[in-house]
Coordinates of C-alpha atoms and ligand atoms in Angstrom, one line a residue:
M1 CA -53.6 -233.0 50.7
K2 CA -52.0 -234.6 53.8
A3 CA -50.1 -237.1 51.7
L4 CA -48.9 -234.5 49.4
K5 CA -47.6 -232.3 52.3
F6 CA -45.9 -235.4 53.8
L7 CA -44.2 -236.2 50.5
M8 CA -43.1 -232.6 50.1
F9 CA -41.9 -232.4 53.7
S10 CA -39.9 -235.7 53.2
A11 CA -38.3 -234.4 50.1
I12 CA -37.5 -231.0 51.6
T13 CA -36.2 -232.6 54.8
L14 CA -33.8 -234.8 52.8
A15 CA -32.6 -231.8 50.8
L16 CA -32.1 -229.9 54.1
V17 CA -30.2 -232.6 55.7
S18 CA -27.9 -232.8 52.7
L19 CA -27.5 -229.0 52.8
I20 CA -26.6 -229.0 56.4
I21 CA -24.1 -231.9 55.9
A22 CA -22.6 -230.0 52.9
S23 CA -22.7 -226.5 54.7
D24 CA -19.1 -226.6 55.9
S25 CA -17.8 -227.3 52.4
N26 CA -17.3 -224.0 50.7
S27 CA -19.7 -224.4 47.8
E28 CA -21.0 -221.0 46.6
N29 CA -24.5 -219.7 45.8
N30 CA -26.6 -222.5 47.1
V31 CA -30.1 -221.8 48.6
F32 CA -28.5 -222.0 52.0
E33 CA -26.1 -219.2 51.5
P34 CA -26.8 -215.5 52.4
I35 CA -27.9 -213.6 49.2
S36 CA -25.8 -210.9 47.8
I37 CA -27.3 -207.4 47.6
S38 CA -26.4 -205.3 44.5
G39 CA -25.0 -201.9 45.2
S40 CA -24.2 -202.8 48.8
Q41 CA -20.8 -201.6 50.2
D42 CA -18.8 -204.3 52.0
V43 CA -17.2 -201.7 54.4
L44 CA -18.4 -202.6 58.0
S45 CA -15.4 -204.8 58.5
K46 CA -13.5 -201.5 59.0
A47 CA -15.6 -200.8 62.1
E48 CA -13.6 -200.3 65.3
M49 CA -14.7 -202.7 68.0
I50 CA -15.3 -201.7 71.6
P51 CA -15.3 -204.8 73.9
L52 CA -18.1 -204.7 76.4
K53 CA -15.9 -205.8 79.3
L54 CA -17.6 -206.4 82.7
D55 CA -18.3 -209.9 81.4
A56 CA -21.1 -208.6 79.3
F57 CA -22.5 -210.0 76.1
G58 CA -25.2 -209.1 73.5
A59 CA -25.6 -205.3 73.4
E60 CA -28.9 -205.0 71.7
S61 CA -29.7 -201.4 71.8
V62 CA -27.4 -198.3 71.8
V63 CA -28.6 -195.0 73.2
F64 CA -27.1 -191.7 74.3
D65 CA -28.5 -189.6 77.2
P66 CA -29.7 -186.0 76.8
N67 CA -26.2 -184.7 77.7
G68 CA -24.7 -186.8 74.9
E69 CA -23.1 -189.2 77.4
G70 CA -22.8 -192.8 76.7
P71 CA -23.8 -194.9 74.9
Y72 CA -25.8 -197.0 77.2
T73 CA -26.7 -200.6 76.2
G74 CA -28.6 -203.6 77.7
V75 CA -26.8 -206.9 77.8
A76 CA -27.7 -210.6 78.2
D77 CA -27.3 -210.9 81.9
G78 CA -29.9 -208.2 82.5
R79 CA -27.7 -205.1 83.2
I80 CA -27.7 -201.8 81.4
I81 CA -24.2 -200.5 81.2
K82 CA -22.7 -197.1 80.3
W83 CA -19.6 -196.3 78.2
L84 CA -17.6 -193.5 79.8
Q85 CA -16.0 -191.9 76.7
H86 CA -13.3 -190.0 78.7
N87 CA -12.2 -192.9 80.8
Q88 CA -12.7 -195.4 77.8
T89 CA -14.4 -197.8 80.1
W90 CA -17.8 -199.3 81.0
V91 CA -19.7 -199.0 84.2
D92 CA -22.9 -200.6 85.5
F93 CA -25.8 -198.2 85.2
A94 CA -29.2 -200.0 85.8
V95 CA -31.0 -203.2 86.2
T96 CA -34.6 -204.3 85.6
S97 CA -34.7 -207.1 88.3
S98 CA -34.0 -207.0 92.0
Q99 CA -33.4 -210.8 92.1
R100 CA -29.9 -210.9 90.7
E101 CA -28.0 -213.3 92.9
N102 CA -27.8 -216.0 90.3
C103 CA -27.3 -213.6 87.3
T104 CA -23.6 -214.3 87.2
R105 CA -23.1 -215.7 83.6
A106 CA -22.6 -213.4 80.6
S107 CA -25.3 -215.3 78.7
A108 CA -27.8 -217.7 80.3
P109 CA -31.1 -217.7 78.4
E110 CA -32.8 -219.9 81.0
M111 CA -32.2 -217.2 83.6
E112 CA -33.6 -214.3 81.5
H113 CA -37.0 -214.3 83.1
V114 CA -35.4 -213.8 86.5
C115 CA -32.5 -211.5 85.7
G116 CA -34.3 -209.6 83.0
R117 CA -33.2 -209.0 79.4
P118 CA -33.2 -205.3 78.4
L119 CA -33.7 -204.9 74.7
G120 CA -34.8 -201.5 73.3
L121 CA -33.6 -198.4 75.1
R122 CA -34.7 -194.8 74.7
F123 CA -34.2 -191.6 76.8
D124 CA -36.9 -189.1 77.5
H125 CA -35.1 -185.9 76.5
Q126 CA -37.2 -183.7 78.8
T127 CA -36.8 -185.7 82.0
G128 CA -33.6 -187.6 81.4
D129 CA -35.3 -190.8 82.3
L130 CA -34.4 -194.0 80.5
Y131 CA -37.2 -196.1 79.3
I132 CA -36.5 -199.8 78.8
A133 CA -38.3 -202.6 76.9
D134 CA -37.3 -205.7 78.8
A135 CA -38.1 -208.9 77.0
Y136 CA -39.5 -210.6 80.1
L137 CA -40.1 -207.8 82.6
G138 CA -42.1 -205.4 80.4
L139 CA -41.8 -201.7 79.9
Q140 CA -39.8 -200.0 82.7
V141 CA -38.2 -196.7 83.5
V142 CA -35.2 -195.6 85.5
G143 CA -34.1 -192.1 86.5
P144 CA -30.9 -190.3 85.3
N145 CA -28.8 -191.8 88.0
G146 CA -29.7 -195.4 87.1
G147 CA -30.2 -198.2 89.7
L148 CA -33.2 -200.5 89.9
A149 CA -35.8 -199.6 87.2
T150 CA -39.5 -199.4 87.9
P151 CA -42.0 -201.5 85.9
L152 CA -44.7 -199.4 84.0
V153 CA -46.4 -202.2 81.9
Q154 CA -46.1 -205.9 82.5
H155 CA -49.7 -207.0 81.6
F156 CA -52.4 -206.3 79.1
E157 CA -55.9 -207.3 80.0
D158 CA -54.7 -209.5 82.8
Q159 CA -52.3 -211.4 80.4
P160 CA -48.6 -211.0 81.0
L161 CA -46.6 -209.4 78.2
L162 CA -44.3 -212.3 77.0
F163 CA -41.8 -210.5 74.8
T164 CA -41.5 -206.8 75.1
N165 CA -39.0 -205.7 72.5
D166 CA -38.5 -202.1 71.5
L167 CA -40.0 -198.6 72.1
D168 CA -40.0 -195.1 71.0
I169 CA -41.1 -191.9 72.9
D170 CA -43.2 -189.1 71.7
D171 CA -42.0 -186.3 73.9
H172 CA -44.8 -183.9 72.8
D173 CA -47.8 -186.2 73.2
H174 CA -46.3 -188.0 76.3
V175 CA -46.9 -191.4 74.9
I176 CA -44.7 -194.4 74.3
Y177 CA -45.0 -196.8 71.4
F178 CA -43.7 -200.2 72.1
T179 CA -43.8 -203.8 70.7
D180 CA -44.7 -207.2 72.2
S181 CA -43.2 -209.6 69.7
S182 CA -45.4 -212.6 70.5
T183 CA -48.1 -213.7 72.8
I184 CA -46.8 -217.3 72.5
Y185 CA -43.1 -217.3 72.5
Q186 CA -40.5 -215.6 74.8
R187 CA -37.2 -214.2 73.7
R188 CA -35.2 -217.3 74.2
Q189 CA -37.5 -219.0 71.7
F190 CA -37.1 -216.4 69.0
V191 CA -36.2 -219.0 66.5
N192 CA -39.5 -220.8 67.2
A193 CA -41.4 -217.6 66.7
T194 CA -39.8 -217.0 63.4
A195 CA -39.9 -220.5 61.9
S196 CA -43.5 -221.3 63.1
G197 CA -45.0 -218.4 61.3
D198 CA -46.2 -216.8 64.5
K199 CA -48.4 -213.8 63.9
T200 CA -49.2 -212.7 67.4
G201 CA -47.0 -209.6 67.6
R202 CA -48.4 -206.3 68.6
L203 CA -47.7 -202.6 68.4
M204 CA -48.9 -200.9 71.5
K205 CA -49.2 -197.5 73.0
Y206 CA -48.7 -196.4 76.6
D207 CA -50.1 -193.1 77.7
K208 CA -47.8 -191.6 80.4
S209 CA -50.4 -189.4 82.0
T210 CA -53.4 -191.9 82.1
K211 CA -51.2 -195.1 82.3
Q212 CA -53.5 -196.5 79.8
V213 CA -52.3 -199.2 77.3
T214 CA -53.9 -199.6 73.9
I215 CA -53.2 -201.9 71.0
L216 CA -52.6 -200.2 67.7
L217 CA -51.7 -203.1 65.6
Q218 CA -52.0 -206.9 66.2
G219 CA -51.4 -210.0 64.1
L220 CA -47.8 -208.9 63.4
S221 CA -45.1 -211.3 62.3
F222 CA -42.6 -210.9 65.2
A223 CA -43.1 -207.3 66.0
N224 CA -39.6 -205.9 66.7
G225 CA -38.1 -202.4 66.3
V226 CA -40.0 -199.2 66.7
A227 CA -39.3 -195.8 65.4
L228 CA -41.3 -192.5 65.1
S229 CA -40.9 -190.3 62.0
K230 CA -39.4 -186.9 62.4
D231 CA -42.6 -185.1 61.9
R232 CA -44.4 -187.7 64.2
T233 CA -47.0 -188.5 61.6
F234 CA -46.2 -192.2 61.5
V235 CA -44.5 -194.9 63.5
L236 CA -42.6 -197.8 62.0
V237 CA -42.6 -201.3 63.3
S238 CA -40.3 -204.0 62.0
E239 CA -41.9 -207.4 61.3
T240 CA -38.8 -209.6 61.6
S241 CA -40.1 -212.8 60.2
A242 CA -41.9 -211.1 57.3
C243 CA -38.8 -209.3 56.2
R244 CA -40.6 -205.9 56.2
I245 CA -41.1 -202.6 58.0
T246 CA -44.8 -201.7 58.5
R247 CA -45.9 -198.0 58.8
Y248 CA -48.8 -197.0 61.2
W249 CA -50.3 -193.6 60.5
L250 CA -50.7 -191.5 63.6
K251 CA -51.9 -188.3 61.8
G252 CA -53.1 -187.1 58.5
P253 CA -55.6 -188.6 56.1
N254 CA -54.7 -192.2 56.7
V255 CA -54.7 -191.9 60.5
G256 CA -55.3 -195.3 62.2
T257 CA -54.4 -197.4 59.1
H258 CA -51.1 -199.1 58.1
D259 CA -49.2 -200.0 55.1
T260 CA -45.9 -201.6 54.1
F261 CA -43.1 -199.1 54.4
A262 CA -40.3 -201.3 53.1
Q263 CA -39.7 -204.9 52.0
L264 CA -36.2 -205.9 53.0
P265 CA -33.7 -208.6 51.9
G266 CA -33.6 -210.1 55.5
F267 CA -34.8 -210.1 59.0
P268 CA -35.0 -206.6 60.5
D269 CA -34.3 -205.9 64.1
N270 CA -34.2 -202.4 65.5
V271 CA -35.0 -199.2 63.4
R272 CA -33.3 -195.8 64.4
M273 CA -33.9 -192.5 62.9
N274 CA -30.9 -190.1 62.2
S275 CA -31.0 -186.3 62.5
R276 CA -32.1 -185.9 58.9
G277 CA -35.2 -188.2 59.4
E278 CA -33.8 -191.3 57.6
F279 CA -34.0 -194.6 59.2
W280 CA -31.2 -197.2 59.8
V281 CA -32.4 -200.7 59.9
A282 CA -30.1 -203.5 61.4
L283 CA -30.8 -206.9 59.8
H284 CA -30.3 -209.9 62.2
A285 CA -29.3 -211.7 59.0
K286 CA -30.2 -211.7 55.3
A287 CA -32.8 -214.2 54.3
S288 CA -31.6 -217.0 52.1
P289 CA -34.0 -218.6 49.6
L290 CA -34.3 -221.5 52.2
A291 CA -35.1 -219.1 54.9
R292 CA -37.8 -217.6 52.8
L293 CA -39.2 -221.0 52.1
I294 CA -39.4 -221.8 55.8
T295 CA -40.8 -218.5 57.0
S296 CA -43.5 -218.5 54.3
N297 CA -44.7 -222.0 55.0
S298 CA -45.5 -222.4 58.7
W299 CA -46.2 -226.2 58.4
L300 CA -42.6 -226.6 57.1
G301 CA -41.1 -224.5 59.8
K302 CA -43.1 -226.3 62.5
A303 CA -42.1 -229.7 61.2
L304 CA -38.4 -228.6 61.1
L305 CA -38.7 -227.3 64.7
R306 CA -39.5 -230.9 65.7
K307 CA -36.4 -232.2 64.0
F308 CA -33.7 -229.7 64.6
N309 CA -32.4 -228.0 67.7
F310 CA -32.2 -224.3 68.4
Q311 CA -28.6 -223.9 66.9
Q312 CA -29.5 -225.8 63.8
M313 CA -32.7 -224.0 63.2
H314 CA -30.9 -220.7 63.7
N315 CA -28.3 -221.8 61.0
L316 CA -31.1 -222.8 58.6
L317 CA -32.7 -219.3 58.9
V318 CA -29.6 -217.1 58.8
G319 CA -27.6 -219.0 56.3
G320 CA -24.4 -220.7 57.0
K321 CA -22.1 -217.7 57.1
P322 CA -22.5 -215.1 59.8
H323 CA -22.6 -211.5 58.3
A324 CA -23.8 -208.0 59.0
T325 CA -26.1 -205.9 57.0
A326 CA -27.2 -202.3 57.8
I327 CA -29.8 -200.6 55.5
K328 CA -30.6 -196.9 55.4
L329 CA -34.1 -196.0 54.3
S330 CA -35.5 -192.7 53.3
E331 CA -38.4 -190.9 54.9
D332 CA -40.5 -192.7 52.2
G333 CA -39.0 -196.1 52.8
G334 CA -36.7 -196.2 49.7
I335 CA -33.4 -198.0 50.2
L336 CA -30.6 -195.3 50.2
E337 CA -27.6 -197.2 51.3
V338 CA -26.6 -200.7 52.3
L339 CA -23.5 -201.3 54.3
E340 CA -22.3 -204.8 55.0
D341 CA -19.6 -207.0 56.6
V342 CA -20.3 -209.7 54.1
E343 CA -17.9 -212.2 55.6
G344 CA -18.7 -211.3 59.2
K345 CA -15.0 -210.4 59.9
K346 CA -15.9 -208.0 62.6
L347 CA -19.7 -207.8 62.9
R348 CA -22.4 -210.5 62.9
F349 CA -26.2 -210.6 63.7
I350 CA -26.4 -206.9 64.3
S351 CA -29.4 -205.6 66.2
E352 CA -29.2 -201.7 66.0
V353 CA -27.4 -199.0 64.1
H354 CA -27.4 -195.6 65.8
E355 CA -26.1 -192.7 63.8
E356 CA -24.5 -189.9 65.8
E357 CA -24.6 -186.4 64.4
N358 CA -20.8 -186.6 63.7
G359 CA -21.5 -189.5 61.3
K360 CA -20.4 -192.3 63.6
L361 CA -22.5 -195.5 63.4
W362 CA -22.8 -197.3 66.7
I363 CA -23.7 -200.9 66.0
G364 CA -25.1 -203.4 68.6
S365 CA -25.4 -207.2 68.2
V366 CA -27.3 -209.6 70.3
L367 CA -24.7 -212.3 69.6
M368 CA -21.4 -210.5 70.2
S369 CA -19.3 -209.3 73.2
S370 CA -18.4 -205.9 71.7
L371 CA -20.0 -202.9 70.0
G372 CA -18.9 -201.8 66.5
V373 CA -18.2 -198.1 65.6
Y374 CA -18.1 -197.2 62.0
Q375 CA -17.3 -193.8 60.7
L376 CA -19.4 -192.7 57.7
L377 CA -17.3 -191.2 54.9
Ligands
NAG401 C1 -13.2 -191.3 84.9 O1 -12.3 -190.2 84.9 C2 -12.5 -189.2 85.8 C3 -11.6 -188.1 85.5 O2 -10.4 -188.5 85.1 C4 -12.4 -189.7 87.2 O3 -12.6 -188.7 88.2 C5 -13.3 -190.8 87.5 O4 -13.2 -191.5 88.7 C6 -13.2 -191.9 86.4 N1 -14.2 -192.9 86.5 C7 -14.1 -194.3 86.4 C8 -15.3 -195.1 86.7 O5 -13.0 -194.7 86.1
NAG402 C1 -30.4 -218.8 93.3 O1 -30.0 -220.1 93.2 C2 -30.2 -220.8 94.5 C3 -29.7 -222.2 94.3 O2 -30.2 -222.9 93.2 C4 -31.7 -220.8 94.9 O3 -31.9 -221.5 96.1 C5 -32.2 -219.3 94.9 O4 -33.6 -219.3 95.2 C6 -31.9 -218.6 93.7 N1 -32.2 -217.2 93.8 C7 -33.0 -216.6 93.0 C8 -33.3 -215.1 93.2 O5 -33.6 -217.1 92.0
NAG403 C1 -38.8 -224.6 70.0 O1 -37.9 -225.2 69.0 C2 -37.1 -226.3 69.6 C3 -36.2 -226.8 68.4 O2 -35.5 -225.8 67.8 C4 -38.0 -227.4 70.1 O3 -37.2 -228.3 70.7 C5 -39.0 -226.8 71.2 O4 -39.9 -227.7 71.6 C6 -39.7 -225.6 70.6 N1 -40.5 -224.9 71.6 C7 -41.8 -224.7 71.5 C8 -42.5 -224.0 72.7 O5 -42.4 -224.8 70.5

């Protein structure tokens, strides 16, 4: 068995090395290229781009407050910034860490555990408080005037949360659903988590009145975006490295059980419901056949992690050409619409798609220094 694995590994490594070497030649349709999705519309390159300014980078989540102001977004240096529509400018709004004297670079992954890295954002529409999933500093909350946020959950059963990722709020039941992507890897090692087949992600629940935290689902493959359904009968969680959205039933005959809501052609990040109860899923990237091979064979992924650096591993997983893919799912998980920027002309590695009632899609990306705004037709 070991010898066979070694032989296979050697062969695959050789093939990969030649693929990486050949990747800047423009050969089409090899296993390394992003797949094409039939019926998708290549329209996102028409998005208007809003530069983040304030030396900010990596707007992950996009959220409006109960007065419709914003959006607000969390960026790589730990700040949450707010877009002032009237002034067409950004201002600082909140932070999740008080130790910010060295948080001066737009993107410095090695500083994230000190500076904070706000990912998922949601407003409580009754109180106007902003809830924050900070990758390193846990679940936090800040009042309507911003400033320094207050930690709510940073540990579970005496273990620190390593990678808090996203949340959604049930205003009626006063609970918050949130994800911890991994109990092994932190955000800056997201490529390791994906390639190693890590299945330690969790969907958790925080009860606002009792402050109790409970685990709803564990053993998830990179638990990421969280979204409640319109009737609050289920909550969705994206499992990034498994290319799927899992549904956990909160009410009804299947309460407490879970099933697969949607299988996707790539790696899902955040999921956001629109006013009609449909869900927009942002794909970090489509999964090439090679990426599927790596993520479904953990021994291969682990071996490759020993040979290739972060950037090379990211390239292997996302395909050579950056692109953007947004998928709209029905309340039942059927694919309704796929919007893309196939060539990555404007948008790449998108992390969230937020639909405003006026049909504007606000699109965040962890690897860009602007937000995209696309007007649905
Ligand atoms: C935004 O515009 C308003 C009204 O024009 C002005 O009073 C305010 O100072 C501006 N704020 C910023 C941050 O530019
Ligand atoms: C900032 O960096 C300086 C110099 O390396 C160090 O002495 C200081 O402790 C750092 N501050 C924080 C809050 O990490
Ligand atoms: C993560 O992957 C990189 C290579 O991409 C490797 O150098 C590093 O040791 C890995 N870290 C862990 C904790 O496995």
